[in-house]
Coordinates of C-alpha atoms in Angstrom, one line a residue:
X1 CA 0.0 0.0 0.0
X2 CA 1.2 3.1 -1.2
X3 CA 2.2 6.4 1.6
X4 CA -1.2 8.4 -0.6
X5 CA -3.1 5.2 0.2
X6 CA -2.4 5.0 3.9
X7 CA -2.7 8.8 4.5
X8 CA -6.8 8.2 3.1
X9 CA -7.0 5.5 5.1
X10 CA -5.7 7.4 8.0
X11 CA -8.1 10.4 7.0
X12 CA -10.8 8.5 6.8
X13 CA -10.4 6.2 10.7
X14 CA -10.0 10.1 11.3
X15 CA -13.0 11.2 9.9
X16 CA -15.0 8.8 11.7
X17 CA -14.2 9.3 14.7
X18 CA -14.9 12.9 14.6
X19 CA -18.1 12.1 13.5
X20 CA -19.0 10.0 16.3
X21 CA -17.8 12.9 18.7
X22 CA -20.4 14.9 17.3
X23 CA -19.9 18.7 17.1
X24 CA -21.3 21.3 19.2
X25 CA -24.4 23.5 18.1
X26 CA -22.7 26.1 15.8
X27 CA -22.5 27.3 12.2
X28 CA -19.4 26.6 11.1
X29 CA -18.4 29.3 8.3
X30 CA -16.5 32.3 8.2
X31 CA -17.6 35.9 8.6
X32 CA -18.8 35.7 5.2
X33 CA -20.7 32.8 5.3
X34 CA -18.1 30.6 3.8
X35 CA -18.4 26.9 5.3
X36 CA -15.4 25.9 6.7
X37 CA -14.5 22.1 6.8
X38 CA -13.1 20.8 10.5
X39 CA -9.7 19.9 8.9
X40 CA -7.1 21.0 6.3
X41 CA -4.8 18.9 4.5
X42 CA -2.5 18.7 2.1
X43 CA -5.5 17.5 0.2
X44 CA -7.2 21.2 0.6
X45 CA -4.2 22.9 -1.3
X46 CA -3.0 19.7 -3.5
X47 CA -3.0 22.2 -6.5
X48 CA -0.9 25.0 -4.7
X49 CA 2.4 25.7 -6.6
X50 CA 5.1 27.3 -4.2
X51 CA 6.7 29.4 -7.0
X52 CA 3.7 30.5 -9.1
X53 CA 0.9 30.8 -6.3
X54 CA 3.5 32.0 -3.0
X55 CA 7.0 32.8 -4.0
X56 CA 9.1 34.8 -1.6
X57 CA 8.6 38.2 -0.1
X58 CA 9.2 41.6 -2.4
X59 CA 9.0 39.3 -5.1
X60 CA 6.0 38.1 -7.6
X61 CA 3.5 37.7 -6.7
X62 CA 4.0 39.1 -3.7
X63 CA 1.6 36.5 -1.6
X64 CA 4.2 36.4 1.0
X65 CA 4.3 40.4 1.9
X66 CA 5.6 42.9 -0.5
X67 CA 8.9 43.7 0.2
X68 CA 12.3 41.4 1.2
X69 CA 12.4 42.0 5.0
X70 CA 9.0 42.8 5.5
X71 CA 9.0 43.6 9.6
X72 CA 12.2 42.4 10.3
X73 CA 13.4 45.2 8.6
X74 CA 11.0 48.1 9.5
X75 CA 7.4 47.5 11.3
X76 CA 4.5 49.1 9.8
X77 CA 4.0 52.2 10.2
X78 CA 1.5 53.2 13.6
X79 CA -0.8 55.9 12.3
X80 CA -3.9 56.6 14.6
X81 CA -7.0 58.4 12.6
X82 CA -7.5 61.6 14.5
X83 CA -9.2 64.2 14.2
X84 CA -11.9 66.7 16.1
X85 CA -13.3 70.3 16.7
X86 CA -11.0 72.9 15.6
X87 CA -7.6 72.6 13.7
X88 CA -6.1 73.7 17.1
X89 CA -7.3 70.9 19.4
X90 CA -6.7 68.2 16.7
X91 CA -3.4 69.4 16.7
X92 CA -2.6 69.2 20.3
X93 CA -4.3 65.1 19.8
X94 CA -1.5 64.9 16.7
X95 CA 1.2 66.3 19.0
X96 CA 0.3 63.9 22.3
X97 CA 0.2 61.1 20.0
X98 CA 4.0 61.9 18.5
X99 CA 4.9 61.9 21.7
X100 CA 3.6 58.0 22.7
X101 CA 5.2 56.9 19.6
X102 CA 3.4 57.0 16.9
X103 CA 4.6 56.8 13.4
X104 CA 2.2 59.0 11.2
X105 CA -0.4 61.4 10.8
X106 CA -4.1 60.3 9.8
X107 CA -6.5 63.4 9.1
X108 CA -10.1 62.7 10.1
X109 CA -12.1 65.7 8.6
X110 CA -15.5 66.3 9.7
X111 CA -18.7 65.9 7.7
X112 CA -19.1 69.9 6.5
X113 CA -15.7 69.4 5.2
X114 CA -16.3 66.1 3.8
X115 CA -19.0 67.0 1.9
X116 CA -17.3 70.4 0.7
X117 CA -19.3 72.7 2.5
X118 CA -18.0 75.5 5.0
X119 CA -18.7 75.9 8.2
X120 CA -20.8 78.3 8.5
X121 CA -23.1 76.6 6.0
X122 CA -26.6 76.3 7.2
X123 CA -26.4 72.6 6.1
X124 CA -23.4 72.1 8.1
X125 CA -25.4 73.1 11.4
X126 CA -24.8 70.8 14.3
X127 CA -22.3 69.0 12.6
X128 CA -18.8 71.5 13.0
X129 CA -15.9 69.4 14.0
X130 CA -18.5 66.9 15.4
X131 CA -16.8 63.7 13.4
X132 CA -13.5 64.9 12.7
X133 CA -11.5 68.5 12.7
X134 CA -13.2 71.3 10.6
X135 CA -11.0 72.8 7.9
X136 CA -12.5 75.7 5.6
X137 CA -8.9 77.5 4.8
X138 CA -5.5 77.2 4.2
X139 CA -5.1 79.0 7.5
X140 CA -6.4 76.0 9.2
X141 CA -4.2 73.6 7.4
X142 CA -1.3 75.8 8.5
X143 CA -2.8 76.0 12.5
X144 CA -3.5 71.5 11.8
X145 CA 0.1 70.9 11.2
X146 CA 1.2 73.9 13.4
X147 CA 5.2 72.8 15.0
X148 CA 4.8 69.4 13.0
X149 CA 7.7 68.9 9.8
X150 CA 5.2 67.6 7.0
X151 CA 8.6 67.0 5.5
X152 CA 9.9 64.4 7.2
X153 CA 6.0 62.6 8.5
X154 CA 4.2 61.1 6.2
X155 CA 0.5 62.4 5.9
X156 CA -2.8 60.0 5.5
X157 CA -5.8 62.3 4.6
X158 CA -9.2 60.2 4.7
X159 CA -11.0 63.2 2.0
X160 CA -12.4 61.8 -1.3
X161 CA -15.4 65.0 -3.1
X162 CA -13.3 67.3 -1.8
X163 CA -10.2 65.9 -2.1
X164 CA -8.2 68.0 -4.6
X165 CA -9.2 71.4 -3.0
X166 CA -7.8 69.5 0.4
X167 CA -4.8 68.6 -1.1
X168 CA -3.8 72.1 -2.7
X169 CA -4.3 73.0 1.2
X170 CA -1.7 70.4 2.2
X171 CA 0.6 71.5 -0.6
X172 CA 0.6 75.4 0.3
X173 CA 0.8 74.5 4.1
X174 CA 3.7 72.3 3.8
X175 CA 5.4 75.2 1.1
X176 CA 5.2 77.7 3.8
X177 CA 6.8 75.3 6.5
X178 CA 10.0 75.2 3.7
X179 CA 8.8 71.7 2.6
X180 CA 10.3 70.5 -0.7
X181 CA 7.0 68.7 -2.4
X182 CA 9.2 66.1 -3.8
X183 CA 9.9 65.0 -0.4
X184 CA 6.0 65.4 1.0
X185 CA 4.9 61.7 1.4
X186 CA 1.7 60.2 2.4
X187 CA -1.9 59.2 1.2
X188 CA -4.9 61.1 0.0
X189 CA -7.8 59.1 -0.3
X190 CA -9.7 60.3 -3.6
X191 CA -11.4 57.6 -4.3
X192 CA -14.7 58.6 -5.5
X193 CA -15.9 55.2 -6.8
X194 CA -16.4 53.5 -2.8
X195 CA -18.3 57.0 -2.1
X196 CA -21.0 55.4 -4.8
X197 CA -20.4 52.0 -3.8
X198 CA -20.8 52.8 0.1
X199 CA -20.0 55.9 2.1
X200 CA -22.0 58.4 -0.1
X201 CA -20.1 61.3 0.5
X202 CA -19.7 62.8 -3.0
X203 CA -20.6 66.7 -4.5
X204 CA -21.4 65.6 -8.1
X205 CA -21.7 62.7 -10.6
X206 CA -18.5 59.7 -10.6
X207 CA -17.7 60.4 -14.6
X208 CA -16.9 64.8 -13.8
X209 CA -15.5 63.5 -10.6
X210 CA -13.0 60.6 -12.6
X211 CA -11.2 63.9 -14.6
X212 CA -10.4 65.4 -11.2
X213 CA -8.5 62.6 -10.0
X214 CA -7.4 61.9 -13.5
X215 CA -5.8 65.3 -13.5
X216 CA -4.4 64.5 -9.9
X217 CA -2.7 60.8 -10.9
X218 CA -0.6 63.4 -13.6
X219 CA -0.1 65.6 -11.4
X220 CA 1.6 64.0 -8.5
X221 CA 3.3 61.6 -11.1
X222 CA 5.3 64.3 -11.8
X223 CA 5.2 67.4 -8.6
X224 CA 4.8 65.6 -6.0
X225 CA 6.0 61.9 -6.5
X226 CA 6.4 60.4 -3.4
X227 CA 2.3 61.3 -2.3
X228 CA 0.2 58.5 -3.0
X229 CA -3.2 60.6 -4.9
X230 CA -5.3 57.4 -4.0
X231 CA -5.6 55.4 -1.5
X232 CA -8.3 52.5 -3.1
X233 CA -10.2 52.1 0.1
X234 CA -12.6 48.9 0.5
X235 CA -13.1 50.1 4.6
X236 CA -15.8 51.8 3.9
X237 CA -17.4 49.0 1.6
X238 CA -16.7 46.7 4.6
X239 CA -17.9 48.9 6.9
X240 CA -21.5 49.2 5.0
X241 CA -22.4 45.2 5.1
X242 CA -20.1 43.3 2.5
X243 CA -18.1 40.2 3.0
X244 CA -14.4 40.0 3.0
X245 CA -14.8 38.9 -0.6
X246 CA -16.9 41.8 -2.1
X247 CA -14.2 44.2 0.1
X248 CA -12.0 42.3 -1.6
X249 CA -13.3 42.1 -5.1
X250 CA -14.7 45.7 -5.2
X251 CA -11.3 47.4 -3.9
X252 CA -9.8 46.2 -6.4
X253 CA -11.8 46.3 -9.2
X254 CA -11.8 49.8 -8.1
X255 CA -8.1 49.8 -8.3
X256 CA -7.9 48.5 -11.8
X257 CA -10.0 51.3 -12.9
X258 CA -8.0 54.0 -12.1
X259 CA -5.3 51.6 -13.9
X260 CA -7.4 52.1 -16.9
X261 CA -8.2 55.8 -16.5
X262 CA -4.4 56.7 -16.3
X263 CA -3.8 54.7 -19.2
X264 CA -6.5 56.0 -20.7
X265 CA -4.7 59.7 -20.6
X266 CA -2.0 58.2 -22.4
X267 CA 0.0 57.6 -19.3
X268 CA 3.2 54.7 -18.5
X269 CA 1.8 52.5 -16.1
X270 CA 5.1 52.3 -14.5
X271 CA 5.0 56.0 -13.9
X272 CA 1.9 55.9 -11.9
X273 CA 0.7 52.4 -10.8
X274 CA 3.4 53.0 -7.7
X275 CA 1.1 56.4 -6.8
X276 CA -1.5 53.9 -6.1
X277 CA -2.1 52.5 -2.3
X278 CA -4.9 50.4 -0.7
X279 CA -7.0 51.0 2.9
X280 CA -8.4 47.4 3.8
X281 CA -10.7 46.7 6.6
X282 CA -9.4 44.2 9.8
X283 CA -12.6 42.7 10.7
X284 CA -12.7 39.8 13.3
X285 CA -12.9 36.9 11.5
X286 CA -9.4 36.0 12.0
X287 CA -8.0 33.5 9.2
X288 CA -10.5 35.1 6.7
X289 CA -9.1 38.2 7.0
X290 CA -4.9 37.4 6.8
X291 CA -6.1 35.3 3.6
X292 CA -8.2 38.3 2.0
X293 CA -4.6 40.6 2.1
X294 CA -3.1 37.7 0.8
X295 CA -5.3 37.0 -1.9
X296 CA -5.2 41.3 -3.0
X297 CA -1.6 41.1 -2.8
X298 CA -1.8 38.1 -5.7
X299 CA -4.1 39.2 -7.9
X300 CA -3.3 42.7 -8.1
X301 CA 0.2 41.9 -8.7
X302 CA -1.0 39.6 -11.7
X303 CA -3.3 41.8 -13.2
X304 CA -1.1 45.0 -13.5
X305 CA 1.7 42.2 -14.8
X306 CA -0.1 40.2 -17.3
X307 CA -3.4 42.7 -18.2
X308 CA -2.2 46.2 -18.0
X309 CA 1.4 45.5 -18.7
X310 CA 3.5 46.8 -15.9
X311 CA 7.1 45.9 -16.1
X312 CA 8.4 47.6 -13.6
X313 CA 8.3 44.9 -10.1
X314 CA 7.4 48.1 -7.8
X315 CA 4.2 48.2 -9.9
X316 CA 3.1 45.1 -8.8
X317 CA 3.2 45.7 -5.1
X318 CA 0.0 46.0 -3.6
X319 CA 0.8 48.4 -0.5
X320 CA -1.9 49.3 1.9
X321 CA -3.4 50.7 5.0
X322 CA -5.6 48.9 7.5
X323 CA -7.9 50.2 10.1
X324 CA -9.8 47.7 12.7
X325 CA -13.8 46.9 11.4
X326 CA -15.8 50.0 13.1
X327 CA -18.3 47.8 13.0
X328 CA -17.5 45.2 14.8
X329 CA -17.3 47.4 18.0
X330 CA -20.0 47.9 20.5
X331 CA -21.7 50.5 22.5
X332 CA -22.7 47.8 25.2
X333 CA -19.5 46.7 27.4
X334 CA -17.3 48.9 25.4
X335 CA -14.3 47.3 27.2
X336 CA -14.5 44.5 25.3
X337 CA -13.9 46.6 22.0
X338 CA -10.0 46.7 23.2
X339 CA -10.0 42.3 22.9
X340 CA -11.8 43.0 19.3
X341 CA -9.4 45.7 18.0
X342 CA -6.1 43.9 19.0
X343 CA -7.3 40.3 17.4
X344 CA -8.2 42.1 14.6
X345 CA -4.8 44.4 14.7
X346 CA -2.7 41.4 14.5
X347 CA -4.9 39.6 11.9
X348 CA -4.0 43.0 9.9
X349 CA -0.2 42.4 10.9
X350 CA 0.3 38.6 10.1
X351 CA -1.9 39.7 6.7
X352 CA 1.5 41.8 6.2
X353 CA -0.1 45.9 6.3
X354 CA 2.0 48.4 5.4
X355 CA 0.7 50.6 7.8
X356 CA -2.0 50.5 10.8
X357 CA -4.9 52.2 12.9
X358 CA -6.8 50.7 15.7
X359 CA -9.8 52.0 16.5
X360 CA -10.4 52.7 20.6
X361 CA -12.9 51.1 22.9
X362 CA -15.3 54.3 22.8
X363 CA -15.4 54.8 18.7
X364 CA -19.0 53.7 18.7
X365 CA -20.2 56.0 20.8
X366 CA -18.5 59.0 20.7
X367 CA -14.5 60.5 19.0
X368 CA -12.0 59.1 20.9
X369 CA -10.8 60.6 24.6
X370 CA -7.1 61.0 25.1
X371 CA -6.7 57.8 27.0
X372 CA -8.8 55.3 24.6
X373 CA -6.7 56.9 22.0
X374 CA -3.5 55.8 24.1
X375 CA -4.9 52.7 24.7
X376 CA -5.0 51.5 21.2
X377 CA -1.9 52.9 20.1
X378 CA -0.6 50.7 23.0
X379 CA -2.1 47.7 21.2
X380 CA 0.0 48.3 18.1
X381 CA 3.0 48.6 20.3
X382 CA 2.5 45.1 22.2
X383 CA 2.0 43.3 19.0
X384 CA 5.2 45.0 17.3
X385 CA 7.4 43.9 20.7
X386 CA 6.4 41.5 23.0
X387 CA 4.5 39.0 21.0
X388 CA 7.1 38.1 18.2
X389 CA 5.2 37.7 15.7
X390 CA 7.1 40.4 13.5
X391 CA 10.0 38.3 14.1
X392 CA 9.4 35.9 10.8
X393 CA 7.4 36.7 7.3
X394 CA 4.6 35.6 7.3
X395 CA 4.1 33.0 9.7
X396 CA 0.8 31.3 8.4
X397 CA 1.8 31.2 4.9
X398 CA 1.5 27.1 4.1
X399 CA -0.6 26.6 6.5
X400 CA -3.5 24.2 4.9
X401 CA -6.6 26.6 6.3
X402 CA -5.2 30.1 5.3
X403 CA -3.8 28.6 1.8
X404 CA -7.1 26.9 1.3
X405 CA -8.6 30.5 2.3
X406 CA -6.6 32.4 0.3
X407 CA -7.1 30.4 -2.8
X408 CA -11.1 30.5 -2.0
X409 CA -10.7 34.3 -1.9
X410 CA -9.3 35.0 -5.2
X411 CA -11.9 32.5 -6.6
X412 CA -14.2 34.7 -5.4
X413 CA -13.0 38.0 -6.2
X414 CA -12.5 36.2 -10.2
X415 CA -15.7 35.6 -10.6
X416 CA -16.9 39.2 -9.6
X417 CA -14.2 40.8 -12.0
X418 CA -16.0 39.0 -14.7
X419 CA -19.3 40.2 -14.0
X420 CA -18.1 43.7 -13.2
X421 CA -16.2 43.1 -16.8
X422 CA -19.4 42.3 -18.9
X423 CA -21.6 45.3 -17.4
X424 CA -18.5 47.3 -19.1
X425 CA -18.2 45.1 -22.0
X426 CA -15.0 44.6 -21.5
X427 CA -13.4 47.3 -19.5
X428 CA -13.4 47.2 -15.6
X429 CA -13.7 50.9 -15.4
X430 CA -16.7 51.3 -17.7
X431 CA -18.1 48.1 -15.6
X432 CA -17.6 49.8 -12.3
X433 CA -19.5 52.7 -13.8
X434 CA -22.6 51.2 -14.9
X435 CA -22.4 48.9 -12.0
X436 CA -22.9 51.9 -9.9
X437 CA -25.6 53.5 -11.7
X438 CA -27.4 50.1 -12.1
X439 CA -26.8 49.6 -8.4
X440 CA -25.8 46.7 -8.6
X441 CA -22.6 47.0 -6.0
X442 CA -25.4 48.4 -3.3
X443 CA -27.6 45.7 -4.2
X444 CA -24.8 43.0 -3.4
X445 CA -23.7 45.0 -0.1
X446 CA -27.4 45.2 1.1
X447 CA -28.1 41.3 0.6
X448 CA -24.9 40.4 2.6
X449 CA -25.7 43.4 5.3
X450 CA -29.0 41.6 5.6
X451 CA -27.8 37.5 6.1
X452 CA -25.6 39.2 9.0
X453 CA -28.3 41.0 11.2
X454 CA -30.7 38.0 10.0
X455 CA -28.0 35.8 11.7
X456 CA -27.6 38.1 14.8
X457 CA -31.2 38.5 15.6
X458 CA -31.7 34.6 15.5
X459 CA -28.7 34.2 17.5
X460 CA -26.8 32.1 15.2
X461 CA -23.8 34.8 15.1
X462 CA -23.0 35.1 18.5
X463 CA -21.9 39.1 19.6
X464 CA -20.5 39.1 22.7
X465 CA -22.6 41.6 25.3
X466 CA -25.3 42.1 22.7
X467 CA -27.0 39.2 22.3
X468 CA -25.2 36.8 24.9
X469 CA -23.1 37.2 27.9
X470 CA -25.2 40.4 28.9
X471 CA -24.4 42.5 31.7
X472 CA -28.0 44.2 32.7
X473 CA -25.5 46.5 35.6
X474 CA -23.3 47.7 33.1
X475 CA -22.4 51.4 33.7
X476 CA -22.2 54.5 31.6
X477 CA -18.3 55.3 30.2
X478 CA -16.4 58.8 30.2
X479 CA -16.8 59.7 26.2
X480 CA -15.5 63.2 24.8
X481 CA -18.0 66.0 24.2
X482 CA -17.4 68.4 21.7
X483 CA -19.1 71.7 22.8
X484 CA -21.2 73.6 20.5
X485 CA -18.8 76.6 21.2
X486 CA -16.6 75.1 18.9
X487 CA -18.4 75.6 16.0
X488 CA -19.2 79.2 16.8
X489 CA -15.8 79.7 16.9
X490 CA -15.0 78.4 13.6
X491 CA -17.6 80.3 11.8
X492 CA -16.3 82.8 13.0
X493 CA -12.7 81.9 12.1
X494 CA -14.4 81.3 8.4
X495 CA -16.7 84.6 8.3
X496 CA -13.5 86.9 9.3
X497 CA -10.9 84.9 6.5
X498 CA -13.4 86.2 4.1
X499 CA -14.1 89.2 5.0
X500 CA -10.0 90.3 4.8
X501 CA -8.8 88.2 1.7
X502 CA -8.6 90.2 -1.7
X503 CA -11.7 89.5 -3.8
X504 CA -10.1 90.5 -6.5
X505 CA -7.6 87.3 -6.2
X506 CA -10.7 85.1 -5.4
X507 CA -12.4 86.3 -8.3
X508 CA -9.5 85.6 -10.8
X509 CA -8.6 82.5 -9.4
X510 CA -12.2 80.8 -9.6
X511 CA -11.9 82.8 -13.3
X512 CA -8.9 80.4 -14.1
X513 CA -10.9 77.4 -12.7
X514 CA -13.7 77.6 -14.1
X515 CA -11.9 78.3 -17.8
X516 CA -10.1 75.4 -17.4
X517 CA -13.3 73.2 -16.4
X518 CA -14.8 74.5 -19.6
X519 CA -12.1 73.2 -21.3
X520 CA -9.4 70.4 -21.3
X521 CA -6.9 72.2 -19.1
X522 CA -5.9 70.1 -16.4
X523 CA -7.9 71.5 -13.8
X524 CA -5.7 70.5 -10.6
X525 CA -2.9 72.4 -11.9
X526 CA -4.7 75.6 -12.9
X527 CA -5.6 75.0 -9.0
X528 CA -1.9 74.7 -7.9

């Protein structure tokens, strides 16, 4: 009897007696509703080729992590998302959180600014500085970064309808500091697409709003080269219902259409595929989340390679952000939100992140206080030195279960690409575009948001303090409170900057803008 013969055999004495232990009253699945088998084998990845399917790290196709030394030779990069009330609190947060040792800066803008509204809008009422820090000028760009090099940090800004506006901010605050532009580095979100698809935070149509960001690919291709102009974010498609494999699939179908839009202006791909970054969601499904980066990092690296033509290996590298799932935190025993962000924190890590933020125990109800903001900043810091696991590259990789996941995962996101490729017959972008106005992408969220409270309600997904394990003596928590004298001070702050600035100036600027709307003029540049 041959060794293939007698591991069956062995499987299958196995196999029975599992079955005759019986198995506890559970659905056995992922997250996502994948069903997940009680044991992995060599069987489960027989197909797996090491070279074409793993390789080694920083080289194709990048399954392994995306550059040679991965943590052993520099950890990701901590960067907390902060922001809230005026430019001069959020820069004392920015300041305290330097000093505990973080690693980056993370703008969180509130929802005036997000939308592209001033302050003193009467549609921004109640809402000034209330999710984030309210910026109307470039005065309080220069009062954000106030004492803080933009030169030598780099600079995530979570903006996307308003993004190029926000960004000629950034580049005439970090001018007046003495910064050199070729040395700003950092991420500007931009992507306008995932505003359709799930946060709904755009000013007008996706097709007017693909020539702005068009115009900013070129633009920092060649100005400001080190800033990333997009960062392809699938959080926000997590965070609105979807599975790890729509995130997946939708991110970067997303991806590959601003592939095709900057090829479509006639650009190299190897001149502007590196400008390109990723924002992923860490939800708490452990395994299935270390195999979706896994999976991204694979198939993005063998699209752009064998569909769009990149040649250059830095092309291929799918580099991203991650921020713990918002959504999986709760308002009830919000203590236990610190457990859910550091298992999902170092599912991000062993999934090999480029950089990091870990949402605090009080997100859900309220901006982060000083100390929750500590205490997940603290989280990052264990994982990175006491628990070793930045030691080695990617630990997991050949285990059965996450190769088995990770090949399931890019099955997955396949089969989406092709549906998202014949609404655009043909072209992803084109596909992405009539997906959206079909609503097809909403549609496929909305189903998936649906299974998971269906699940909850009949207590089949188990959420710890919300549907079992309840405490009915729980207690209230200290949360910050941003007083509504905050935003009558920044109206006033807004209403004064216009009443001194030359109108003159205004008027021939907006004159140069809107000529160059009209037209084919790069608009970003007449901007800059």
């Amino acid at each position: 009897m041959g060794e293939r013969d007698v591991n069956a055999s062995e499987y299958e004495r196995w196999l029975d007696h599992y079955r005759k232990a019986g198995e506890r009253d559970a659905d056995f699945e992922t997250l996502s509703g994948e069903h997940i088998e009680p044991l992995y084998t060599p069987e489960s990845v027989k197909e797996l080729d090491y070279q074409q399917d793993l390789g080694y790290p920083g080289h194709y196709p990048f399954t392994r992590g995306v550059y040679h030394s991965m943590y052993r030779g520099r950890l990701w990069t901590m960067r907390q998302f902060a922001g809230f009330g005026s430019p001069e609190e959020t820069n004392q947060r920015y300041k305290f959180l330097l000093k505990q040792g973080q690693g980056g800066l993370s703008v969180a803008f509130d929802m005036p600014t997000l939308m592209g509204r001033d302050s003193d809008d009467p549609r921004s009422e109640g809402e000034v500085g209330r999710c984030g820090v309210a910026t109307d000028s470039l005065a309080d760009f220069e009062t954000l970064f106030d004492g803080i090099p933009l030169g030598d940090i780099t600079t995530s800004m979570t903006i996307s309808g308003p993004a190029t506006i926000l960004f000629a901010f950034f580049l005439a605050a970090a001018e007046r500091q003495g910064a050199d532009w070729k040395r700003l580095d950092g991420t500007l979100q931009t992507d306008i697409l995932k505003e359709y698809i799930a946060q709904k935070e755009w000013i007008f149509p996706p097709r007017p709003h693909l020539r702005l960001i068009g115009d900013l690919i070129e633009f920092c291709a060649t100005e400001v080269p080190k800033f990333h102009p997009i960062s392809v974010s699938g959080y926000h498609i997590r965070e609105a219902g979807s599975t790890a494999a729509q995130e997946l699939a939708f991110t970067l179908a997303d991806g590959f259409s601003y592939v095709e839009l900057g090829q479509q202006r006639g650009l190299d791909i190897d001149r502007f595929a590196q400008g390109l970054s990723f924002f992923f969601n860490a939800h708490i499904d452990f395994f299935e989340e270390i195999a979706k980066y896994r999976a991204a990092r694979r198939i993005w690296a063998r699209w752009l390679r064998d569909r769009y033509g990149a040649k250059d290996e830095t092309s291929l590298r799918l580099r991203f952000h991650t921020q713990t799932a918002g959504c999986s935190l709760t308002a009830q025993q919000p203590e236990n939100n610190i457990v859910r962000t550091a298992i999902e924190a170092l599912a991000a890590v062993l999934g090999g992140t480029q950089s990091l933020h870990t949402n605090s125990l009080d997100e859900v109800l309220a901006l982060p206080t000083e100390k929750a903001a500590q205490i997940a900043l603290r989280t990052q810091q264990v994982i990175a030195y006491e628990t070793g696991v930045a030691n080695v590259i990617d630990p997991l990789g050949g285990s059965y279960y996450v190769e088995a996941l990770t090949n399931r995962m890019e099955e997955a996101a396949e089969e989406y690409f092709r549906k998202i490729e014949d609404m655009g017959r043909g072209s992803i972008l084109e596909g992405m575009l009539v997906g959206i106005e079909r609503g097809y992408f909403q549609g496929e969220i909305a189903d998936s948001a649906f299974r998971e409270q269906e699940l909850y309600e009949k207590g089949r997904l188990v959420k710890v303090g919300v549907n079992e394990f309840v405490d009915p003596n729980e207690g209230d928590i200290d949360i910050l409170i941003i007083p509504p004298e905050t935003e009558e001070r920044q109206i006033g702050k807004v209403r004064g900057m216009r009443a001194e600035r030359d109108d003159q100036r205004v008027e021939e600027s907006l004159a140069r803008l809107r000529s160059a709307a009209e037209d084919t003029d790069p608009i970003f540049q007449a901007a800059a």
